[in-house]
Amino acid sequence: MTQRNNQQIRDLVREDRVHRDLYVNPDVFDLEMDRIWSRAWIFVGHDSQVPNAGDFYATEIGREPVIMVRQTNGDVRVLHNRCAHKGAKLTGRPQGNCKGFRCPYHGWTYKLDGRLAGVPARKGYDNTPFDMKDPRFSLAPVAQADSYRGFVFATLDPNAPPLPEFLDDAAATLDNIADRAPEGEVEVAGPPLRYLHNCNWKMFVENLNDAMHPMVAHASVGNAARRYVAEQPEGTEYPPEAEIIFPFGSSYEFFDKMQVTALPHGHAYMGGELSIHSDYSAVPGYWDAMVKSYGEERTKKILSQNRHNTIFYPSFTAKDAIQAVRVCRPIAVDKTMIESWHFRLKGAPEQMLKRTILYSRLINSNASMVGPDDWDCYTRIQEGLVSDAKVWVDTSRGLGREEAVGDGRRKSFGTSDLSYRNQIQAWLEYMTDEVAA
Amino acid sequence: MTAQAQHAAPDLATIEEFLYREADCLDRVDLDAWIQLYTEDGTYWMPVSPDQQSPETEISIFYDDRLLMEIRRRNFGDEWAASMDYDVRCSHLIGNIRYATDGGPDDGWRVQSNFQAAIYYRGETTFYAGHYTHDLVNTPDGLRIRHKRVDLLNCDSAELGSIVIYL
């Protein structure tokens, strides 16, 4: 595959279908690591994970181990997690605090900004090319790193467009998450939930705007809840979990009405004002705190934005009304780590965070009654695509019924495959380095 | 622990028998019987980090009250749920059972133990291990669980897939 030319890559995609190689071929996966995950802006973390100078958080950009680290001047930098000497990863723990980095093997030390600080018994390098000031002997910064409302992204491509250009209108989802805090800022609440998926990374991302599956794949939990309530004495009220669980069983018509909006670079979102989260009951004290900060008109405007899932292709997905995000980290063609992160709205009643956590536990957890059904379906696709009976995967729902809404954005009915096709289009652009006209 | 509760503390053999009975319910995949071992306000918690303080302001793998247990029992094996289309078989081993030196309910006892559980699911056997903390109380029906905390050794690891049954 690495020998495959652009035409051979284009042959994997038709306007109404994609070839199974996108999901099952390890060579395609390797090429994706080079051409998508090394070039797109990838979510690294949130700057509230590293509040103090020396705080670090280690993660990956595609296959590249990196460290996000807070500088003494308050900046956040993203460095490659590889000793300049023999290549060892500098941190064993995924997070912590340090005055600088010290390689545990030969003791090379680095300042927080990555510059080499010291080498034991340096005389041994006399009259060699070794030079404390040569970047070759310092930790390499990633090509570009930037943050938006505290959400830190980085790219390994020095020629990638600036972050705001990459985010396009998906940025409004991050704005809304932060704006929903009376203090205009969010912070990470607790460690993430990690959930290993036995599927290709694209299946997870595609599913987030797949509005044809909830009423099928997630019917059982709603039915179970209804059966339980039906067995209770008459007049028993539905528990708070119900307003989170039941909307997943919403009708095709409801999801169609939510609409889907495709953005450049493969990004997209469902909803806008109406979503399966728009009918949550009010949390006492929250409205007042918001009005105090923003005034009534702006508060109404902030709370009226309700995007169901925003996809920041390829690595990041967010729910603005829930303040929960999921991060996609591909490991192999059929292995993907999904991390769920949760945010506290600064200045809001703690009850808001409790709802975020309840939501994520009911929907995203490895042990929820929703996530494992998605997990199982992805795994079945991975298993089913082995079949030689057919090699194509269908992407045709709603084809030709999208409407251009300006700035390269397109809209369609909610159960359309528009977002799916939009992701495949971005995939093709990255993989062939050709932007479609 | 009040003096009275201290006085009434069951001997370890009784505790052991009770924990085995709970494990047996899970081994037989009899969630109905398992739920009956919990008090009406009983909870089951599996944190995502070893030192996690709160199930409400941080994410957990499980945090079920009786209501969620009841919904989960009805969801279990549902033919509409893709994840339930497989046999689930469990084998629990419990050991090192001892009274905790602190904590626990005023009207009962905190018991700690180590566990290993092998879960057969989707044609594969996954091995789980960790620590149980049981808060137990005496009721007219005998010992019951008010709270069970399951600390998996690998709760924060990158290796956990779906967990479709209580451990």
XYZ file of C-alpha atoms in Angstrom:
604
model
C 0.000 0.000 0.000
C 2.771 2.408 0.823
C 3.671 1.919 -2.836
C 0.117 2.727 -3.896
C -0.204 5.903 -5.917
C -2.907 8.506 -5.531
C -5.088 6.900 -8.178
C -5.034 3.618 -6.272
C -6.055 5.446 -3.114
C -8.823 7.256 -4.949
C -10.051 3.872 -6.215
C -10.954 2.982 -2.614
C -13.628 5.685 -2.499
C -16.751 6.197 -4.640
C -19.357 8.853 -4.097
C -21.747 6.351 -2.506
C -19.402 3.721 -0.985
C -15.961 3.050 0.453
C -13.725 0.011 0.149
C -13.293 -2.237 3.190
C -9.523 -1.657 3.007
C -10.136 1.614 4.867
C -11.047 -0.459 7.919
C -9.142 -3.718 7.707
C -5.930 -3.168 5.749
C -2.883 -2.603 8.006
C -1.014 -0.889 5.151
C -3.802 1.666 4.807
C -3.587 2.226 8.562
C 0.178 2.850 8.318
C -0.421 5.341 5.536
C -3.107 7.074 7.623
C -0.605 7.509 10.437
C 1.758 9.250 8.004
C -0.723 11.275 6.038
C -3.664 12.033 8.357
C -2.433 11.729 11.932
C 0.879 13.438 11.175
C -0.756 16.328 9.359
C -4.104 17.153 10.945
C -4.370 19.069 14.225
C -4.742 16.372 16.889
C -6.240 16.951 20.329
C -3.535 16.688 22.991
C -5.287 17.718 26.204
C -6.791 20.606 28.122
C -4.539 23.212 29.673
C -6.258 22.749 33.066
C -4.541 19.339 33.241
C -1.245 21.202 33.692
C -2.106 24.228 35.862
C 1.354 24.826 37.405
C 4.846 25.290 35.986
C 6.412 21.880 35.498
C 3.098 20.020 35.284
C 3.180 17.582 32.410
C 0.846 15.186 30.658
C 2.110 12.491 28.294
C 0.037 11.182 25.396
C 0.317 10.370 21.677
C -0.268 12.137 18.397
C -0.945 9.163 16.172
C 2.076 6.989 16.931
C 4.203 9.856 18.172
C 4.717 10.008 21.955
C 4.460 13.630 23.148
C 4.444 15.582 26.400
C 2.293 18.629 27.098
C 4.141 20.718 29.690
C 3.476 24.038 31.459
C 6.380 26.490 31.208
C 7.577 28.820 33.934
C 6.180 31.759 31.924
C 2.721 30.142 31.860
C 2.832 28.925 28.247
C 1.954 25.351 27.387
C 4.392 23.564 25.091
C 4.118 20.198 23.386
C 7.396 18.266 23.048
C 8.271 14.947 21.490
C 8.660 12.429 24.323
C 12.003 11.065 23.183
C 15.410 11.624 24.698
C 17.730 13.368 22.208
C 20.474 10.923 23.159
C 19.385 7.309 22.767
C 15.653 7.772 22.300
C 14.100 6.648 25.602
C 10.722 8.083 26.552
C 11.366 10.600 29.305
C 8.296 9.968 31.417
C 7.037 6.656 32.710
C 4.018 8.150 34.443
C 1.433 9.766 32.183
C 1.311 12.885 34.324
C 3.141 14.635 37.103
C 5.263 17.637 37.961
C 8.968 18.153 37.429
C 11.551 20.919 37.459
C 12.883 19.610 34.163
C 13.118 16.283 32.399
C 15.800 13.749 33.212
C 16.331 10.658 31.123
C 16.502 7.633 33.466
C 19.052 5.851 31.240
C 22.157 8.101 30.891
C 20.980 11.071 32.910
C 20.701 13.716 30.215
C 18.619 16.565 31.627
C 16.378 19.062 29.854
C 14.694 22.317 30.786
C 10.904 22.470 30.686
C 11.100 24.038 27.226
C 13.102 21.052 25.982
C 16.554 22.676 25.836
C 19.394 20.422 26.949
C 20.450 21.387 30.485
C 23.196 18.918 31.236
C 25.012 15.741 30.310
C 27.000 13.671 32.846
C 30.802 13.610 32.361
C 30.589 15.998 29.455
C 34.357 15.929 28.866
C 33.850 12.647 27.043
C 32.288 14.647 24.214
C 35.262 17.001 23.835
C 36.298 17.336 20.203
C 33.090 15.690 18.926
C 30.156 17.366 17.109
C 28.276 17.444 20.437
C 27.051 20.954 21.195
C 24.827 21.873 24.149
C 23.165 24.554 21.986
C 22.543 22.429 18.894
C 18.791 21.563 18.669
C 19.910 18.067 17.664
C 20.753 17.534 21.348
C 17.568 19.053 22.747
C 14.012 17.723 22.960
C 12.176 18.514 19.750
C 9.029 20.618 19.991
C 6.132 19.444 17.801
C 5.829 21.352 14.528
C 2.896 23.455 15.763
C 0.908 23.596 18.997
C -1.895 25.972 19.882
C -4.939 26.082 22.118
C -8.497 27.277 21.771
C -10.462 28.091 24.949
C -8.009 25.863 26.840
C -8.265 22.890 24.435
C -4.725 22.126 23.273
C -4.150 20.751 19.788
C -0.894 20.023 17.994
C 0.201 18.973 14.541
C 3.377 17.345 13.291
C 3.050 19.265 10.002
C 4.842 22.638 9.863
C 2.709 23.538 6.836
C -0.681 22.792 8.412
C -3.061 25.776 8.416
C -3.336 27.691 11.712
C -5.553 26.030 14.343
C -8.517 28.474 14.043
C -8.613 27.873 10.293
C -8.517 24.114 10.855
C -11.321 24.242 13.443
C -13.628 26.303 11.220
C -17.122 26.485 12.739
C -16.401 23.483 15.004
C -14.719 26.128 17.195
C -18.200 27.338 18.166
C -18.675 24.047 20.038
C -15.572 24.737 22.163
C -16.770 28.324 22.669
C -20.108 27.030 23.850
C -18.564 24.556 26.308
C -16.524 27.377 27.870
C -19.330 29.958 27.626
C -21.646 27.652 29.545
C -19.405 28.343 32.556
C -20.425 31.505 34.421
C -16.684 32.297 34.629
C -16.182 31.570 30.922
C -13.735 28.728 31.576
C -13.864 25.001 32.102
C -11.451 22.669 33.845
C -10.928 18.935 33.595
C -12.733 17.050 36.365
C -10.865 13.920 37.372
C -9.050 11.309 35.342
C -10.482 10.057 32.048
C -12.301 6.826 31.446
C -10.321 4.639 29.055
C -12.147 2.174 26.858
C -10.235 -0.048 24.449
C -12.140 -0.722 21.234
C -11.440 -3.664 18.921
C -12.198 -1.671 15.813
C -10.744 0.758 13.352
C -10.676 4.348 14.617
C -12.909 5.625 11.821
C -15.836 3.448 12.921
C -15.961 5.219 16.253
C -15.748 8.698 14.726
C -18.311 7.901 12.036
C -20.772 6.581 14.599
C -21.009 9.934 16.382
C -23.077 11.464 13.604
C -24.809 8.178 12.706
C -28.413 8.942 13.609
C -29.786 5.716 12.143
C -28.383 3.522 14.906
C -29.590 4.856 18.304
C -33.190 3.675 17.988
C -31.935 0.201 17.048
C -28.638 -0.354 18.851
C -29.755 1.458 22.006
C -33.378 0.333 22.168
C -32.805 -2.216 24.894
C -31.842 0.068 27.761
C -34.852 2.342 27.227
C -37.114 -0.703 27.075
C -35.570 -2.100 30.248
C -36.162 1.206 32.044
C -39.770 1.316 30.831
C -40.382 -2.274 31.934
C -39.011 -1.450 35.357
C -41.199 1.634 35.802
C -44.257 -0.294 34.560
C -43.722 -2.803 37.372
C -43.746 -0.082 40.029
C -46.853 1.168 41.847
C -48.948 3.566 39.777
C -47.787 7.162 39.963
C -44.114 6.263 40.374
C -42.085 9.040 38.788
C -39.372 8.444 36.270
C -35.898 8.726 37.787
C -33.401 11.402 36.626
C -31.609 8.764 34.565
C -34.679 8.570 32.340
C -34.184 11.982 30.727
C -30.734 10.839 29.619
C -31.628 7.296 28.528
C -34.965 7.756 26.756
C -33.925 10.337 24.102
C -31.574 7.702 22.645
C -34.691 5.915 21.515
C -36.019 9.026 19.730
C -37.717 8.489 16.369
C -36.158 8.732 12.913
C -38.234 11.886 12.421
C -36.761 13.494 15.538
C -33.191 12.784 14.446
C -33.998 14.027 10.928
C -35.218 17.290 12.422
C -31.956 17.670 14.360
C -30.172 17.987 11.000
C -26.504 17.441 10.348
C -24.013 20.112 9.262
C -20.793 19.163 7.475
C -17.815 21.511 7.765
C -14.482 21.643 5.921
C -11.627 19.262 6.966
C -14.062 16.435 7.820
C -15.614 18.169 10.833
C -19.382 18.055 11.394
C -22.050 18.337 14.018
C -25.622 17.226 14.599
C -28.267 19.458 16.057
C -27.739 23.154 16.522
C -30.580 24.250 18.716
C -32.550 21.013 18.899
C -30.761 17.889 20.100
C -31.407 14.874 22.297
C -29.948 16.965 25.140
C -32.110 20.064 24.735
C -34.883 19.009 27.099
C -32.835 18.470 30.265
C -34.414 19.966 33.352
C -32.887 23.075 34.922
C -30.311 22.803 37.661
C -31.143 25.161 40.565
C -28.865 28.191 40.772
C -27.280 27.710 37.363
C -29.481 30.111 35.428
C -28.969 32.849 38.037
C -25.189 32.398 37.984
C -25.203 32.624 34.188
C -27.425 35.716 34.081
C -25.187 37.395 36.635
C -22.197 36.857 34.341
C -23.690 37.338 30.920
C -27.086 39.027 31.279
C -30.326 37.344 30.294
C -30.156 37.741 26.539
C -26.681 36.318 26.127
C -27.407 33.530 28.609
C -30.403 32.475 26.526
C -28.278 32.516 23.410
C -25.531 30.416 25.003
C -27.948 27.846 26.379
C -29.874 27.619 23.121
C -26.862 26.135 21.331
C -27.241 22.398 21.488
C -24.979 20.453 19.229
C -25.298 16.723 19.811
C -21.856 15.480 18.731
C -19.307 17.717 17.076
C -16.596 15.829 15.224
C -13.172 17.476 15.036
C -11.801 15.109 12.412
C -9.936 12.895 13.070
C -9.176 12.870 16.801
C -11.722 14.667 18.925
C -15.475 14.762 19.537
C -17.420 17.005 21.887
C -20.900 17.509 23.307
C -21.344 21.156 24.198
C -24.501 20.814 26.295
C -22.951 17.945 28.289
C -19.387 19.265 28.725
C -18.038 15.835 27.881
C -15.570 15.012 25.144
C -14.219 11.801 23.718
C -10.744 11.472 22.322
C -9.877 8.922 19.654
C -6.357 7.436 19.736
C -5.697 4.846 17.021
C -3.387 2.004 18.031
C -3.628 -0.478 15.157
C -5.934 -1.067 12.210
C -8.332 -2.875 14.577
C -7.436 -1.278 17.945
C -8.542 2.149 19.122
C -8.378 3.773 22.532
C -11.314 6.004 23.384
C -10.870 8.377 26.315
C -13.823 10.166 27.891
C -12.941 13.474 29.562
C -15.298 15.609 31.620
C -15.336 19.294 32.456
C -16.371 21.411 35.403
C -18.053 24.683 34.454
C -16.227 27.224 36.604
C -18.703 29.191 38.692
C -21.604 26.772 38.117
C -23.353 24.678 40.792
C -21.632 21.314 41.366
C -24.878 19.670 40.251
C -23.957 20.535 36.640
C -20.812 18.428 36.898
C -22.777 15.622 38.533
C -25.099 15.558 35.532
C -22.122 15.472 33.152
C -20.711 12.518 35.065
C -24.064 10.728 35.277
C -24.525 11.170 31.544
C -21.117 9.810 30.684
C -21.440 6.881 33.085
C -24.807 5.933 31.599
C -23.727 6.372 27.982
C -19.950 6.186 27.531
C -18.659 3.831 30.216
C -17.216 0.388 29.426
C -19.929 -0.950 31.714
C -22.828 1.235 30.598
C -25.868 -0.128 28.814
C -25.131 1.990 25.725
C -21.389 2.050 24.982
C -20.915 -1.755 24.945
C -23.642 -2.082 22.301
C -21.809 0.386 20.045
C -18.565 -1.416 20.880
C -20.105 -4.723 19.890
C -21.443 -3.369 16.595
C -18.036 -1.903 15.650
C -16.383 -5.215 16.513
C -18.927 -7.079 14.386
C -18.166 -4.793 11.433
C -14.477 -5.477 11.914
C -15.290 -9.213 11.973
C -17.815 -9.033 9.125
C -15.606 -7.113 6.711
C -13.357 -10.172 6.554
C -15.997 -11.637 4.266
C -14.950 -11.734 0.627
C -18.573 -11.751 -0.511
C -18.520 -7.964 -0.823
C -15.771 -5.383 -0.539
C -17.806 -2.162 -0.393
C -19.351 -0.325 2.560
C -22.376 1.821 1.745
C -22.387 5.584 2.360
C -25.317 6.550 0.154
C -28.103 7.625 2.503
C -29.227 11.138 1.548
C -26.712 11.382 -1.302
C -27.444 14.458 -3.401
C -29.864 15.901 -0.858
C -27.371 18.107 0.947
C -27.648 21.843 0.710
C -24.685 24.239 0.520
C -24.977 26.844 3.256
C -21.877 28.897 2.430
C -18.200 28.829 3.424
C -17.858 25.240 2.241
C -20.470 24.074 4.742
C -23.322 21.735 3.894
C -26.516 20.741 5.667
C -28.860 17.785 5.400
C -31.510 15.864 7.288
C -30.202 14.275 10.464
C -30.197 10.639 9.385
C -28.313 11.408 6.160
C -24.844 9.919 5.672
C -23.604 13.451 4.886
C -21.170 13.555 7.819
C -19.869 10.084 6.882
C -19.224 11.142 3.274
C -17.705 14.400 4.510
C -15.216 12.452 6.653
C -14.342 10.187 3.736
C -13.784 13.257 1.574
C -11.352 14.682 4.143
C -9.709 11.241 4.385
C -9.128 11.300 0.639
C -7.755 14.849 0.724
C -5.247 13.990 3.444
C -4.311 10.634 1.916
C -3.730 11.990 -1.590
C -2.665 15.491 -0.569
C -5.225 16.804 -3.005
C -8.008 19.126 -1.919
C -11.155 18.435 -3.908
C -12.349 21.367 -6.009
C -18.427 1.595 64.407
C -20.617 1.802 67.488
C -19.946 -0.338 70.512
C -23.171 -2.210 69.880
C -22.298 -2.953 66.271
C -18.844 -4.006 67.401
C -20.393 -6.344 69.903
C -22.633 -7.869 67.282
C -19.907 -8.300 64.671
C -20.334 -11.627 62.904
C -17.389 -13.976 62.976
C -15.266 -14.141 59.828
C -16.711 -17.517 58.854
C -20.152 -15.906 58.580
C -18.754 -13.022 56.547
C -16.878 -15.451 54.344
C -19.977 -17.519 53.695
C -21.911 -14.375 52.787
C -19.255 -13.143 50.331
C -19.109 -16.590 48.745
C -22.878 -16.502 48.368
C -22.640 -13.146 46.581
C -19.913 -14.453 44.294
C -22.010 -17.530 43.589
C -24.915 -15.338 42.405
C -22.567 -13.688 39.907
C -21.013 -17.008 38.884
C -24.495 -18.322 38.141
C -25.330 -15.001 36.426
C -28.373 -14.708 38.679
C -28.663 -10.928 38.929
C -32.076 -11.191 40.539
C -30.681 -13.069 43.514
C -27.601 -10.835 43.557
C -29.658 -7.638 43.838
C -31.534 -9.120 46.789
C -28.260 -9.134 48.732
C -28.212 -5.316 48.662
C -30.141 -2.987 50.941
C -32.758 -0.723 49.376
C -30.203 2.108 49.454
C -27.388 -0.216 48.362
C -24.787 0.912 45.827
C -22.110 -0.755 43.707
C -19.068 1.273 42.658
C -16.109 0.560 40.374
C -13.844 3.643 40.209
C -11.492 4.554 37.337
C -8.603 5.447 39.623
C -7.183 3.696 42.712
C -7.629 6.689 45.030
C -10.891 8.027 43.618
C -12.883 9.894 46.258
C -16.214 10.602 44.582
C -18.458 8.598 42.268
C -20.537 11.712 41.562
C -18.001 14.328 40.447
C -15.602 11.972 38.671
C -16.347 9.319 36.092
C -16.600 5.676 37.167
C -16.807 2.392 35.312
C -19.838 1.413 37.424
C -21.821 3.359 39.975
C -25.215 1.704 40.344
C -27.947 2.217 42.869
C -30.790 -0.285 43.203
C -32.674 1.403 40.367
C -29.818 0.967 37.904
C -29.297 -2.585 39.135
C -32.951 -3.295 38.355
C -32.701 -1.732 34.883
C -29.437 -3.579 34.234
C -31.031 -6.875 35.236
C -33.848 -6.288 32.748
C -31.390 -5.231 30.037
C -29.222 -8.285 30.636
C -29.682 -10.804 27.848
C -32.047 -8.499 25.887
C -32.167 -9.757 22.324
C -32.112 -6.147 21.039
C -28.748 -5.440 22.651
C -25.807 -6.446 20.450
C -23.550 -6.790 23.483
C -25.923 -9.308 25.051
C -25.842 -11.777 22.171
C -23.203 -13.959 23.860
C -22.853 -16.384 26.719
C -21.455 -14.845 29.883
C -19.740 -17.197 32.350
C -17.956 -16.142 35.502
C -15.640 -17.637 38.074
C -14.860 -15.581 41.171
C -12.260 -16.362 43.811
C -12.219 -14.373 47.059
C -9.528 -14.427 49.707
C -7.726 -12.443 52.417
C -11.092 -11.598 53.978
C -10.676 -9.306 56.994
C -12.389 -6.526 58.877
C -11.210 -3.059 57.825
C -9.328 -1.201 60.537
C -11.308 1.976 59.892
C -14.346 3.275 58.052
C -17.635 1.562 57.422
C -21.247 2.270 58.366
C -22.215 3.250 61.932
C -24.710 0.412 62.025
C -22.528 -2.216 60.405
C -19.072 -3.339 59.372
C -16.541 -2.726 56.628
C -14.955 -5.866 55.224
C -12.058 -6.007 52.802
C -10.977 -8.846 50.578
C -8.963 -9.652 47.479
C -10.613 -11.090 44.419
C -9.812 -12.665 41.083
C -12.509 -13.093 38.486
C -12.353 -14.796 35.126
C -15.129 -13.685 32.793
C -15.901 -15.645 29.647
C -17.552 -13.380 27.087
C -17.576 -13.236 23.299
C -15.592 -16.475 23.196
C -12.722 -15.115 25.269
C -11.795 -15.306 28.926
C -10.692 -12.053 30.526
C -8.951 -12.046 33.857
C -9.744 -9.332 36.406
C -8.168 -8.875 39.812
C -8.324 -6.355 42.610
C -9.771 -5.465 45.978
C -13.292 -5.575 47.305
C -14.593 -3.323 50.036
C -17.984 -4.359 51.409
C -20.017 -2.243 53.815
C -22.337 -4.761 55.437
C -25.322 -4.315 57.742
C -27.542 -6.716 59.595
C -31.206 -6.739 58.572
C -34.160 -8.918 59.567
C -33.306 -10.961 56.457
C -29.673 -11.375 57.510
C -26.508 -9.684 56.276
C -26.975 -7.254 53.406
C -24.631 -5.044 51.341
C -25.073 -1.317 51.677
C -22.091 -0.474 49.520
C -19.580 -2.453 47.537
C -16.475 -0.884 46.060
C -14.494 -2.796 43.453
C -10.963 -1.522 42.912
C -9.592 -3.141 39.779
C -5.801 -3.304 39.590
C -6.028 -1.968 36.047
C -8.928 0.473 36.539
C -7.059 3.319 34.821
C -5.278 1.227 32.221
C -5.524 1.243 28.468
C -6.588 -2.396 28.349
C -10.185 -2.458 29.576
C -12.826 -3.296 26.985
C -16.527 -3.792 27.660
C -17.552 -5.103 31.086
C -21.052 -6.521 30.778
C -21.550 -7.967 34.256
C -20.754 -6.934 37.816
C -17.494 -8.280 39.195
